Amino acid sequence: MIRLYLKQALEAAFDDLDLPGKSLIAIELPKNKAHGDFAMNIGFRLAPELKDPPPKISADICHSLNSVDAFKNRIVFSPAAGFVNIKFSDSFIWELAQKPVSSDLAEFPSSDDKILLEYVSANPTGPLHIGHGRWAVLGSAIARLLKETNHHIDTEFYINDAGNQIKVFYDSVSALKVGESIPENGYHGSYVKDLAVLDTDPLDENIRQQKQALDRISVSFDAWFSEKTLHASGEVVTAIEVLKKKGFVFEESGAIWFRSTDFGDDKDRVLIKADGAYTYFAVDVAYHFTKIQRGYTRLINIFGADHHGYVARIRAAVLALAIDFDKSDFNFVIGQLVSLMRDGENVRMSKRTGDMISLEEVIDEIGSDAVRFFLIQKGADSHVEFDLDLAKKQSSDNPVFYIQYAHARLCSILRKVEGEAPKMGTIHLEKAERELLLSLLSVRDVVWESAKSLSPHRLAQYLMGLARSFHHFYESCPILKSEGPVLAQRLQIVIVSKEVLSYGLSLLGISAPESM
RNA sequence: GCGCCUGUAGCUCAGCUGGAUAGAGCAACGGACUUCUAAUCCGUAGGUCGUAGGUUCGACUCCUACCGGGCGCACCA
């Protein structure tokens, strides 16, 4: 990772030169590229301590750093106000950008954690909607990113195939089968009618269809965990026993409660109702207990915002059950809802009204890559609006094609290369080449940050920028029409660009077409 | 009422641990295809970053209040 490398190199230099402020070194990217490739604000940070004006501090530091042999002909430091602007030489950029994905500098630290990522976990009583699509795409990208950054991670879909809703669901389908009307509190979606004419188990059929929809957008799971098995195995009893043994359980008004307020929840929660039945929560506690028992050291749950009120209690349960867990070992990603618009009007997404657009329909209309990119390019916290008509109309304008087109162009060039590769000469970079290479060599920084913050949209944004840099380069720097060392240099840039682009797209689960 | 999320260009959204002149795509307008893929590029226009205070050398970013939007506040699942 280039920024990490730069930081460490600077820290070493600060040690050698006996400069103050080593701990204040922070590498940032200037918005205005004219300032430098990277920058530090150390002059400002150090001023209170040294009681010198920031510009003087920056100037002194630059002066010292420029005398370091290791930086000669590679990095130039120049002061501006309290900043230290850092500029790489062309040859140094070239050197660094040769293998941005696979060089020693690109390595991620190893990790010995064992992560379980649970996501989607939609009710099996109906088709998935666009919101599910969002958590699905988000989760699968996060899984890919964490795996890429050396984490051991498994993914799981929790199937709520027990409880009242399942009974209601079966009753709804059965009623139609014998020609009766659906119970008032039953499921009324049109898909229920479709299920009623089939001979297969409607629940199995629903799950099959969910899997199919997810599969179409490249979302898969290492495991599908059935709620039913928890009841069968007695896991629910066990989990409650454990909580009881630890003293977090009490009885009141005939019900058995978990004192979740001990762990930051705003009210205590019922585990066993007065009528003796387990709550949904109790079963979920048992489910999370199995996660801990299966040896996971870090849990990540992706919830829709409509379930965020559930976070505090389930976190409380895990903290109560797992002694060596603290808050940072249990992460929640809350995906805000997607409001689906049609003709400028909000379309209800309720399964029970029957008036909803399924994820599959959206995929049918605009395709997997466009769906994935649309849902992944925005942060999980943003409330996105998905206008079906607009999406359909603009599907060809989806930014994902901008990125894919860049890849296709690269492939096309490489297909047309003929003869032996010319020899490289002295490196001299045009503006567009320089910008592209700088973008290329920071790919692993982006992947790392993306993974660490569980924010795949950062990678998506980066790829947009990278594609833009490539298109600029393509327009201003003829490749196959150049000759000799220039041709050699540009071909190499093309090769690396293609590698990085397809690498980034694959991490997002989006295809990198050879031609378009 | 309480809690979580949110308010940035006409629209949809980026803006990384506070940094230098707030960005992209789409839409609009004007240009560039006898050319390595025009699904592209160049240019123009578009903003009191919801409002008001505060902290700081410096605030879209942090704090407080207010206004607006989404979601959640079961012995339902």
Coordinates of C-alpha atoms (C1' of nucleotides) in Angstrom, one line a residue:
Chain A
M1 CA 0.0 0.0 0.0
I2 CA 1.6 3.1 -1.2
R3 CA 0.4 5.5 1.5
L4 CA 1.5 3.1 4.2
Y5 CA 4.8 2.7 2.5
L6 CA 5.2 6.5 2.2
K7 CA 4.3 7.0 5.8
Q8 CA 6.8 4.4 7.0
A9 CA 9.5 5.8 4.8
L10 CA 8.9 9.3 6.2
E11 CA 8.9 8.0 9.8
A12 CA 12.2 6.3 9.2
A13 CA 13.6 9.6 7.7
F14 CA 12.2 11.6 10.7
D15 CA 14.1 9.2 13.0
D16 CA 17.3 9.5 11.0
L17 CA 17.1 13.2 10.8
D18 CA 16.0 13.6 14.4
L19 CA 13.0 15.7 13.3
P20 CA 10.2 16.4 15.6
G21 CA 6.6 15.4 15.0
K22 CA 7.0 11.9 13.7
S23 CA 3.7 10.8 15.3
L24 CA 1.9 13.6 13.4
I25 CA 2.7 12.3 10.0
A26 CA -0.5 11.8 8.1
I27 CA -0.5 11.3 4.4
E28 CA -3.4 12.8 2.5
L29 CA -4.4 13.4 -1.0
P30 CA -4.6 17.0 -2.0
K31 CA -7.8 17.9 -3.8
N32 CA -5.8 20.2 -6.1
K33 CA -3.4 18.0 -7.9
A34 CA -1.2 21.0 -8.6
H35 CA -0.1 20.9 -5.0
G36 CA 1.4 17.5 -5.2
D37 CA 0.7 13.8 -5.4
F38 CA 0.5 13.6 -1.7
A39 CA 0.7 16.0 1.2
M40 CA 1.2 16.4 4.9
N41 CA -0.2 19.1 7.1
I42 CA 2.5 18.7 9.6
G43 CA 3.5 22.4 9.8
F44 CA 0.1 23.2 11.3
R45 CA 0.1 20.3 13.6
L46 CA 3.5 21.0 14.9
A47 CA 3.2 24.8 15.3
P48 CA 1.6 24.8 18.8
E49 CA 4.4 22.6 20.2
L50 CA 7.3 24.3 18.5
K51 CA 5.9 27.8 18.7
D52 CA 7.1 28.5 15.2
P53 CA 5.0 29.7 12.3
P54 CA 3.7 26.7 10.2
P55 CA 5.3 27.9 7.0
K56 CA 8.7 27.9 8.7
I57 CA 8.3 24.4 10.1
S58 CA 7.2 23.1 6.7
A59 CA 10.1 24.7 5.0
D60 CA 12.6 23.3 7.5
I61 CA 11.1 19.8 7.2
C62 CA 11.2 19.9 3.4
H63 CA 14.8 21.1 3.4
S64 CA 15.8 18.1 5.6
L65 CA 13.8 15.5 3.7
N66 CA 15.1 16.7 0.4
S67 CA 18.6 15.8 1.6
V68 CA 17.8 12.2 2.3
D69 CA 19.5 9.9 -0.1
A70 CA 16.7 7.4 -0.3
F71 CA 14.4 10.1 -1.7
K72 CA 16.8 11.6 -4.2
N73 CA 15.5 11.4 -7.7
R74 CA 12.3 9.9 -6.4
I75 CA 10.4 12.3 -4.2
V76 CA 10.5 16.1 -4.0
F77 CA 9.2 17.9 -0.9
S78 CA 8.0 21.4 -1.2
P79 CA 6.5 23.7 1.5
A80 CA 3.3 25.7 1.1
A81 CA 1.9 27.4 4.1
G82 CA 1.8 24.7 6.8
F83 CA 1.8 21.9 4.2
V84 CA 4.5 19.7 3.0
N85 CA 3.7 18.8 -0.6
I86 CA 5.0 15.5 -1.9
K87 CA 5.7 14.9 -5.5
F88 CA 7.0 11.7 -7.0
S89 CA 9.3 11.7 -10.0
D90 CA 8.1 10.1 -13.2
S91 CA 10.6 7.3 -12.9
F92 CA 9.5 6.6 -9.3
I93 CA 5.8 6.5 -10.3
W94 CA 6.7 4.2 -13.1
E95 CA 8.6 1.9 -10.8
L96 CA 5.8 1.7 -8.3
A97 CA 3.0 1.2 -10.8
Q98 CA 4.5 -1.8 -12.5
K99 CA 2.7 -4.3 -10.3
P100 CA 0.2 -2.4 -8.3
V101 CA -1.8 -5.5 -7.3
S102 CA 0.9 -8.0 -6.8
S103 CA 4.2 -6.4 -5.8
D104 CA 5.7 -6.6 -2.3
L105 CA 4.3 -3.1 -1.6
A106 CA 0.8 -4.3 -2.4
E107 CA 0.7 -6.9 0.3
F108 CA -1.9 -6.7 3.0
P109 CA -1.2 -7.5 6.6
S110 CA -2.1 -11.0 7.6
S111 CA -5.0 -11.6 9.9
D112 CA -6.0 -14.5 12.2
D113 CA -9.6 -13.5 12.9
K114 CA -12.5 -15.6 11.9
I115 CA -15.4 -13.6 10.6
L116 CA -19.0 -14.6 10.1
L117 CA -21.0 -12.2 7.8
E118 CA -24.7 -12.7 8.0
Y119 CA -26.8 -10.9 5.4
V120 CA -30.0 -10.8 3.5
S121 CA -31.7 -13.3 5.8
A122 CA -35.0 -12.4 4.2
N123 CA -38.3 -14.0 5.3
P124 CA -38.9 -17.0 3.1
T125 CA -42.6 -16.0 2.8
G126 CA -42.2 -14.1 -0.5
P127 CA -40.0 -12.8 -3.2
L128 CA -37.0 -10.5 -2.5
H129 CA -37.4 -6.9 -3.2
I130 CA -35.0 -4.2 -4.2
G131 CA -34.0 -3.5 -0.6
H132 CA -32.9 -7.1 -0.2
G133 CA -31.0 -6.6 -3.3
R134 CA -29.2 -3.8 -1.7
W135 CA -28.1 -5.7 1.4
A136 CA -27.3 -8.6 -0.8
V137 CA -25.0 -6.7 -3.1
L138 CA -23.5 -4.8 -0.2
G139 CA -22.8 -8.0 1.7
S140 CA -21.3 -9.9 -1.1
A141 CA -19.0 -7.1 -1.9
I142 CA -17.9 -6.7 1.7
A143 CA -17.2 -10.5 1.8
R144 CA -15.1 -10.2 -1.3
L145 CA -13.2 -7.3 0.1
L146 CA -12.5 -8.9 3.5
K147 CA -11.4 -12.1 1.8
E148 CA -9.1 -10.1 -0.4
T149 CA -7.5 -8.4 2.6
N150 CA -6.6 -11.7 4.2
H151 CA -9.5 -12.2 6.5
H152 CA -11.0 -15.5 7.0
I153 CA -14.6 -15.0 6.4
D154 CA -17.7 -17.1 6.0
T155 CA -21.1 -15.8 4.8
E156 CA -24.5 -17.0 5.9
F157 CA -28.1 -16.6 5.2
Y158 CA -30.4 -17.2 8.2
I159 CA -33.7 -18.7 7.1
N160 CA -36.7 -17.8 9.3
D161 CA -38.5 -21.0 8.5
A162 CA -40.2 -21.4 11.8
G163 CA -42.8 -19.5 13.8
N164 CA -46.1 -17.9 13.3
Q165 CA -45.5 -16.2 10.0
I166 CA -44.7 -19.6 8.4
K167 CA -48.0 -21.0 9.6
V168 CA -49.8 -18.0 8.3
F169 CA -48.0 -18.3 5.0
Y170 CA -48.9 -22.0 4.6
D171 CA -52.5 -21.3 5.6
S172 CA -52.6 -18.6 2.8
V173 CA -51.4 -21.0 0.1
S174 CA -53.6 -23.8 1.4
A175 CA -56.7 -21.7 1.4
L176 CA -56.2 -20.9 -2.3
K177 CA -55.5 -24.5 -3.1
V178 CA -58.9 -25.6 -1.8
G179 CA -60.6 -22.6 -3.4
E180 CA -61.1 -20.6 -0.2
S181 CA -60.1 -17.0 0.2
I182 CA -57.0 -16.0 2.0
P183 CA -57.3 -15.3 5.7
E184 CA -57.4 -11.6 6.4
N185 CA -54.1 -11.4 8.1
G186 CA -52.5 -13.8 5.5
Y187 CA -50.3 -13.1 2.6
H188 CA -52.1 -11.6 -0.3
G189 CA -49.4 -11.1 -2.9
S190 CA -50.0 -12.4 -6.4
Y191 CA -47.1 -14.8 -6.0
V192 CA -49.2 -16.7 -3.5
K193 CA -51.5 -17.6 -6.3
D194 CA -48.6 -18.8 -8.3
L195 CA -47.4 -21.0 -5.4
A196 CA -50.9 -22.4 -5.0
V197 CA -50.9 -24.1 -8.4
L198 CA -47.6 -25.9 -7.8
D199 CA -47.2 -29.3 -6.2
T200 CA -44.0 -28.4 -4.5
D201 CA -43.7 -27.2 -0.9
P202 CA -44.4 -23.4 -1.2
L203 CA -41.7 -22.6 1.4
D204 CA -39.1 -24.5 -0.5
E205 CA -40.2 -23.0 -3.7
N206 CA -39.8 -19.5 -2.3
I207 CA -36.4 -20.2 -1.0
R208 CA -35.4 -21.6 -4.3
Q209 CA -36.6 -18.5 -6.1
Q210 CA -34.7 -16.3 -3.6
K211 CA -31.6 -18.2 -4.3
Q212 CA -32.1 -17.9 -8.0
A213 CA -32.6 -14.1 -7.8
L214 CA -29.5 -13.8 -5.7
D215 CA -27.5 -16.0 -8.0
R216 CA -28.4 -13.8 -10.9
I217 CA -26.6 -10.9 -9.2
S218 CA -23.7 -13.0 -8.2
V219 CA -24.6 -13.3 -4.5
S220 CA -24.0 -16.6 -2.9
F221 CA -23.6 -17.9 0.7
D222 CA -21.3 -20.4 2.3
A223 CA -24.2 -21.6 4.4
W224 CA -27.9 -21.3 4.7
F225 CA -28.8 -21.7 8.3
S226 CA -32.3 -22.9 9.1
E227 CA -34.1 -21.6 12.1
K228 CA -36.0 -24.9 12.4
T229 CA -32.7 -26.7 13.2
L230 CA -32.3 -24.5 16.3
H231 CA -35.5 -25.7 17.8
A232 CA -34.8 -29.3 16.9
S233 CA -31.3 -29.3 18.4
G234 CA -32.4 -27.7 21.7
E235 CA -30.1 -24.8 21.0
V236 CA -32.7 -22.4 22.2
V237 CA -32.9 -24.0 25.6
T238 CA -29.2 -24.1 25.9
A239 CA -28.6 -20.5 25.0
I240 CA -31.2 -19.3 27.6
E241 CA -29.6 -21.6 30.1
V242 CA -26.2 -20.0 29.5
L243 CA -27.7 -16.5 30.0
K244 CA -29.4 -17.7 33.1
K245 CA -26.2 -19.1 34.5
K246 CA -24.5 -15.8 34.0
G247 CA -27.3 -14.1 35.9
F248 CA -28.8 -12.0 33.1
V249 CA -32.3 -13.7 33.2
F250 CA -35.2 -12.9 35.4
E251 CA -38.9 -13.6 35.6
E252 CA -41.7 -11.0 35.6
S253 CA -45.4 -11.1 34.9
G254 CA -45.2 -14.7 34.1
A255 CA -42.6 -14.2 31.4
I256 CA -38.8 -14.9 31.3
W257 CA -36.7 -11.8 30.5
F258 CA -33.1 -11.1 29.4
R259 CA -31.7 -8.0 31.1
S260 CA -30.3 -6.5 27.9
T261 CA -30.2 -3.1 29.6
D262 CA -27.0 -4.3 31.3
F263 CA -25.4 -4.1 27.8
G264 CA -26.8 -0.8 26.6
D265 CA -30.2 -1.7 25.3
D266 CA -33.0 0.7 26.3
K267 CA -35.3 -1.9 27.6
D268 CA -35.2 -5.5 28.8
R269 CA -36.5 -8.2 26.4
V270 CA -38.7 -11.2 26.8
L271 CA -37.3 -14.5 25.9
I272 CA -40.2 -16.8 26.9
K273 CA -43.7 -15.4 26.8
A274 CA -46.2 -16.0 29.6
D275 CA -47.9 -18.6 27.4
G276 CA -44.6 -20.6 27.4
A277 CA -43.6 -19.9 23.8
Y278 CA -40.2 -18.5 22.8
T279 CA -40.1 -15.1 21.3
Y280 CA -38.4 -14.6 17.9
F281 CA -35.7 -12.8 19.8
A282 CA -35.0 -15.9 22.0
V283 CA -34.4 -18.0 18.9
D284 CA -32.2 -15.3 17.4
V285 CA -30.2 -15.3 20.6
A286 CA -29.7 -19.0 20.1
Y287 CA -28.7 -18.5 16.6
H288 CA -26.0 -16.0 17.6
F289 CA -24.9 -18.3 20.3
T290 CA -24.1 -20.9 17.7
K291 CA -22.0 -18.3 15.9
I292 CA -19.9 -17.9 18.9
Q293 CA -19.8 -21.6 19.5
R294 CA -18.6 -22.2 16.0
G295 CA -15.5 -20.2 16.9
Y296 CA -16.1 -17.0 15.1
T297 CA -14.1 -14.1 16.6
R298 CA -15.9 -11.3 14.8
L299 CA -19.4 -11.0 13.6
I300 CA -20.8 -8.7 11.0
N301 CA -24.6 -8.4 10.4
I302 CA -26.1 -6.5 7.6
F303 CA -29.5 -5.2 8.5
G304 CA -32.1 -3.2 6.6
A305 CA -32.9 0.1 8.3
D306 CA -36.3 -1.3 9.0
H307 CA -34.7 -3.7 11.5
H308 CA -32.1 -1.3 13.0
G309 CA -34.1 -1.2 16.3
Y310 CA -33.1 -4.8 16.7
V311 CA -29.4 -4.0 16.8
A312 CA -29.1 -3.1 20.5
R313 CA -30.7 -6.2 21.8
I314 CA -28.9 -8.6 19.7
R315 CA -25.6 -7.0 20.4
A316 CA -26.5 -7.2 24.1
A317 CA -27.1 -10.9 23.8
V318 CA -23.8 -11.5 22.1
L319 CA -21.9 -9.5 24.6
A320 CA -23.6 -11.4 27.4
L321 CA -22.9 -14.8 25.9
A322 CA -19.3 -14.2 24.7
I323 CA -17.0 -13.0 27.4
D324 CA -14.1 -12.1 25.1
F325 CA -16.2 -10.1 22.7
D326 CA -16.3 -6.4 22.9
K327 CA -18.3 -4.0 20.8
S328 CA -15.8 -3.7 18.1
D329 CA -16.0 -7.5 17.4
F330 CA -19.7 -7.2 16.5
N331 CA -20.3 -4.9 13.6
F332 CA -23.6 -3.9 12.1
V333 CA -24.0 -2.4 8.7
I334 CA -27.3 -0.8 8.4
G335 CA -28.4 -0.5 4.8
Q336 CA -30.9 2.3 4.5
L337 CA -34.1 1.5 2.5
V338 CA -34.4 1.9 -1.2
S339 CA -37.6 3.6 -2.1
L340 CA -38.9 2.3 -5.4
M341 CA -40.5 4.9 -7.5
R342 CA -42.7 4.5 -10.6
D343 CA -44.2 7.4 -12.4
G344 CA -42.9 9.6 -9.7
E345 CA -44.9 7.8 -7.1
N346 CA -43.7 5.6 -4.3
V347 CA -44.3 1.9 -4.7
R348 CA -45.1 0.0 -1.5
M349 CA -42.7 -2.8 -0.9
S350 CA -44.8 -4.7 1.6
K351 CA -45.1 -8.4 0.9
R352 CA -48.6 -8.5 2.3
T353 CA -50.2 -5.9 0.0
G354 CA -49.1 -7.8 -3.1
D355 CA -48.3 -4.5 -4.7
M356 CA -44.5 -4.7 -5.0
I357 CA -41.8 -5.0 -7.5
S358 CA -39.5 -8.0 -7.0
L359 CA -35.8 -7.9 -7.3
E360 CA -36.0 -10.3 -10.2
E361 CA -38.2 -7.9 -12.1
V362 CA -35.6 -5.2 -11.6
I363 CA -32.8 -7.5 -12.8
D364 CA -34.9 -8.4 -15.8
E365 CA -35.3 -4.7 -16.6
I366 CA -31.8 -3.4 -16.3
G367 CA -29.5 -6.4 -15.9
S368 CA -27.2 -7.7 -13.2
D369 CA -24.1 -5.5 -13.6
A370 CA -26.2 -2.3 -13.7
V371 CA -28.2 -3.4 -10.6
R372 CA -25.1 -4.3 -8.7
F373 CA -23.3 -1.1 -9.6
F374 CA -26.3 1.1 -8.9
L375 CA -26.7 -0.4 -5.4
I376 CA -23.1 -0.5 -4.6
Q377 CA -21.9 3.0 -5.7
K378 CA -23.7 4.7 -2.8
G379 CA -22.8 4.5 0.8
A380 CA -25.0 2.2 3.0
D381 CA -26.2 5.2 5.0
S382 CA -27.6 7.0 2.0
H383 CA -31.4 6.8 1.4
V384 CA -31.5 6.0 -2.3
E385 CA -34.3 6.4 -4.6
F386 CA -34.7 4.0 -7.4
D387 CA -37.0 5.2 -10.1
L388 CA -37.8 2.2 -12.2
D389 CA -38.7 4.2 -15.3
L390 CA -35.7 6.3 -15.0
A391 CA -33.5 3.2 -14.3
K392 CA -34.9 1.5 -17.4
K393 CA -34.5 4.6 -19.6
Q394 CA -31.1 5.4 -18.3
S395 CA -29.8 1.8 -18.0
S396 CA -27.5 2.5 -20.9
D397 CA -26.2 5.5 -19.1
N398 CA -25.4 3.6 -16.0
P399 CA -21.9 4.5 -14.8
V400 CA -21.0 0.9 -14.7
F401 CA -20.8 0.9 -18.5
Y402 CA -18.4 3.7 -18.4
I403 CA -16.0 1.5 -16.4
Q404 CA -16.7 -1.6 -18.5
Y405 CA -16.2 0.3 -21.7
A406 CA -12.7 1.3 -20.5
H407 CA -11.9 -2.3 -19.9
A408 CA -13.3 -3.3 -23.3
R409 CA -11.1 -0.6 -25.0
L410 CA -8.1 -1.9 -23.2
C411 CA -8.7 -5.4 -24.3
S412 CA -9.3 -4.2 -27.9
I413 CA -5.9 -2.5 -27.9
L414 CA -4.1 -5.5 -26.6
R415 CA -5.8 -7.7 -29.2
K416 CA -4.3 -5.5 -31.9
V417 CA -0.7 -5.5 -30.7
E418 CA 1.6 -7.0 -33.3
G419 CA 5.2 -8.0 -33.5
E420 CA 7.8 -8.0 -30.8
A421 CA 7.6 -5.7 -27.9
P422 CA 9.8 -2.6 -28.4
K423 CA 12.3 -1.7 -25.8
M424 CA 11.6 0.7 -23.0
G425 CA 13.5 3.9 -22.9
T426 CA 13.9 6.7 -20.4
I427 CA 10.6 7.3 -18.6
H428 CA 8.9 10.5 -19.5
L429 CA 5.2 10.9 -18.6
E430 CA 2.6 13.0 -20.2
K431 CA 0.1 14.6 -17.8
A432 CA -2.6 12.0 -18.6
E433 CA -0.1 9.1 -18.2
R434 CA 1.1 10.4 -14.9
E435 CA -2.5 10.8 -13.5
L436 CA -3.5 7.4 -14.7
L437 CA -0.4 5.7 -13.1
L438 CA -0.9 7.5 -9.8
S439 CA -4.4 6.2 -9.8
L440 CA -3.3 2.7 -10.6
L441 CA -0.7 2.5 -7.9
S442 CA -3.1 3.4 -5.2
V443 CA -5.6 0.6 -5.9
R444 CA -4.5 -1.4 -2.9
D445 CA -4.9 1.5 -0.6
V446 CA -8.5 1.9 -1.8
V447 CA -9.2 -1.8 -1.4
W448 CA -7.8 -1.8 2.1
E449 CA -9.7 1.3 3.2
S450 CA -12.9 -0.1 1.6
A451 CA -12.5 -3.4 3.4
K452 CA -11.6 -1.8 6.7
S453 CA -14.6 0.5 6.7
L454 CA -16.9 -2.1 5.2
S455 CA -17.7 0.4 2.4
P456 CA -17.5 -1.1 -1.0
H457 CA -18.8 2.2 -2.5
R458 CA -15.4 3.6 -2.0
L459 CA -14.0 1.1 -4.4
A460 CA -16.8 1.8 -6.8
Q461 CA -16.0 5.5 -6.7
Y462 CA -12.4 4.8 -7.2
L463 CA -13.1 2.7 -10.3
M464 CA -15.1 5.5 -11.8
G465 CA -12.2 7.9 -11.3
L466 CA -9.8 5.3 -12.7
A467 CA -11.9 4.8 -15.8
R468 CA -12.0 8.5 -16.3
S469 CA -8.2 8.7 -16.1
F470 CA -8.0 6.0 -18.6
H471 CA -10.4 7.5 -21.1
H472 CA -8.4 10.8 -20.8
F473 CA -5.2 8.9 -21.4
Y474 CA -6.8 7.1 -24.4
E475 CA -7.8 10.4 -26.0
S476 CA -4.6 12.3 -25.5
C477 CA -2.0 9.6 -25.8
P478 CA -2.1 7.5 -29.0
I479 CA -0.9 4.0 -28.1
L480 CA -0.6 1.8 -31.2
K481 CA 0.2 4.7 -33.3
S482 CA 3.3 5.6 -31.4
E483 CA 6.6 3.9 -31.8
G484 CA 9.7 2.7 -30.0
P485 CA 10.0 3.5 -26.3
V486 CA 6.8 5.5 -26.2
L487 CA 4.9 2.6 -27.6
A488 CA 6.5 0.3 -25.1
Q489 CA 5.7 2.6 -22.2
R490 CA 2.1 3.1 -23.2
L491 CA 1.5 -0.6 -23.8
Q492 CA 2.7 -1.3 -20.4
I493 CA 0.3 1.3 -19.0
V494 CA -2.5 -0.4 -20.9
I495 CA -1.6 -3.8 -19.5
V496 CA -1.5 -2.5 -15.9
S497 CA -4.7 -0.6 -16.4
K498 CA -6.6 -3.6 -17.6
E499 CA -5.3 -5.6 -14.7
V500 CA -6.4 -3.1 -12.1
L501 CA -9.7 -2.5 -13.7
S502 CA -10.7 -6.1 -13.9
Y503 CA -9.3 -6.7 -10.4
G504 CA -11.5 -3.9 -9.0
L505 CA -14.6 -5.0 -10.9
S506 CA -14.2 -8.6 -9.8
L507 CA -14.1 -7.4 -6.2
L508 CA -17.4 -5.7 -6.7
G509 CA -18.8 -8.8 -8.5
I510 CA -19.2 -7.0 -11.7
S511 CA -18.1 -8.5 -15.1
A512 CA -15.2 -7.0 -17.1
P513 CA -16.2 -7.6 -20.7
E514 CA -13.5 -8.0 -23.4
S515 CA -15.6 -6.1 -25.9
M516 CA -18.8 -4.1 -25.9
Chain B
rG1 C1' -42.2 11.8 22.8
rC2 C1' -37.4 8.7 22.5
rG3 C1' -33.7 6.3 19.3
rC4 C1' -30.9 5.4 14.5
rC5 C1' -30.1 7.4 9.4
rU6 C1' -30.3 11.6 6.4
rG7 C1' -30.5 17.1 4.1
rU8 C1' -24.2 19.0 -0.9
rA9 C1' -25.6 21.6 -8.6
rG10 C1' -32.2 20.9 -12.0
rC11 C1' -32.0 15.0 -10.8
rU12 C1' -29.1 10.7 -8.5
rC13 C1' -25.1 10.7 -5.4
rA14 C1' -19.3 11.1 -3.9
rG15 C1' -16.3 14.1 -0.6
rC16 C1' -11.2 9.1 3.2
rU17 C1' -8.4 10.2 10.4
rG18 C1' -11.1 18.4 10.2
rG19 C1' -6.9 21.1 5.5
rA20 C1' -5.4 24.7 0.3
rU21 C1' -10.1 27.1 -5.4
rA22 C1' -16.6 21.7 -2.8
rG23 C1' -16.5 16.9 -7.1
rA24 C1' -18.7 13.0 -10.6
rG25 C1' -22.7 10.9 -13.5
rC26 C1' -27.3 12.2 -15.7
rA27 C1' -30.1 16.3 -17.7
rA28 C1' -29.0 21.5 -20.6
rC29 C1' -25.9 24.3 -24.1
rG30 C1' -21.5 24.5 -27.7
rG31 C1' -17.7 21.6 -30.1
rA32 C1' -14.6 16.8 -31.7
rC33 C1' -15.9 10.4 -35.5
rU34 C1' -11.5 9.2 -43.5
rU35 C1' -8.6 8.1 -36.3
rC36 C1' -6.1 2.3 -31.2
rU37 C1' -14.2 0.9 -30.0
rA38 C1' -17.8 8.4 -30.1
rA39 C1' -21.0 3.4 -24.6
rU40 C1' -15.6 8.3 -25.6
rC41 C1' -13.4 13.2 -25.2
rC42 C1' -13.0 18.8 -24.8
rG43 C1' -15.6 23.3 -23.4
rU44 C1' -19.9 26.3 -21.1
rA45 C1' -23.5 26.8 -17.5
rG46 C1' -25.1 25.2 -12.8
rG47 C1' -23.6 25.8 -5.1
rU48 C1' -24.9 31.2 0.9
rC49 C1' -22.9 22.3 1.5
rG50 C1' -31.1 22.6 5.4
rU51 C1' -30.9 27.1 9.1
rA52 C1' -28.5 29.6 13.3
rG53 C1' -24.7 29.5 16.7
rG54 C1' -20.1 27.2 18.8
rU55 C1' -14.9 24.8 18.8
rU56 C1' -10.3 25.6 15.6
rC57 C1' -4.8 28.7 12.5
rG58 C1' -8.6 26.1 9.3
rA59 C1' -15.4 23.1 9.2
rC60 C1' -19.3 19.8 3.9
rU61 C1' -16.6 17.1 7.9
rC62 C1' -16.7 17.9 15.1
rC63 C1' -20.4 20.1 19.1
rU64 C1' -25.4 22.4 20.4
rA65 C1' -30.2 24.1 19.0
rC66 C1' -33.9 24.4 15.4
rC67 C1' -36.4 23.0 10.6
rG68 C1' -37.5 19.1 6.8
rG69 C1' -37.3 13.7 5.1
rG70 C1' -36.8 8.1 6.0
rC71 C1' -37.1 4.1 9.5
rG72 C1' -37.8 2.0 14.3
rC73 C1' -39.8 2.0 19.2
rA74 C1' -44.5 -5.8 21.0
rC75 C1' -45.0 -11.2 25.9
rC76 C1' -45.2 -10.0 16.2
rA77 C1' -42.0 -12.6 13.3

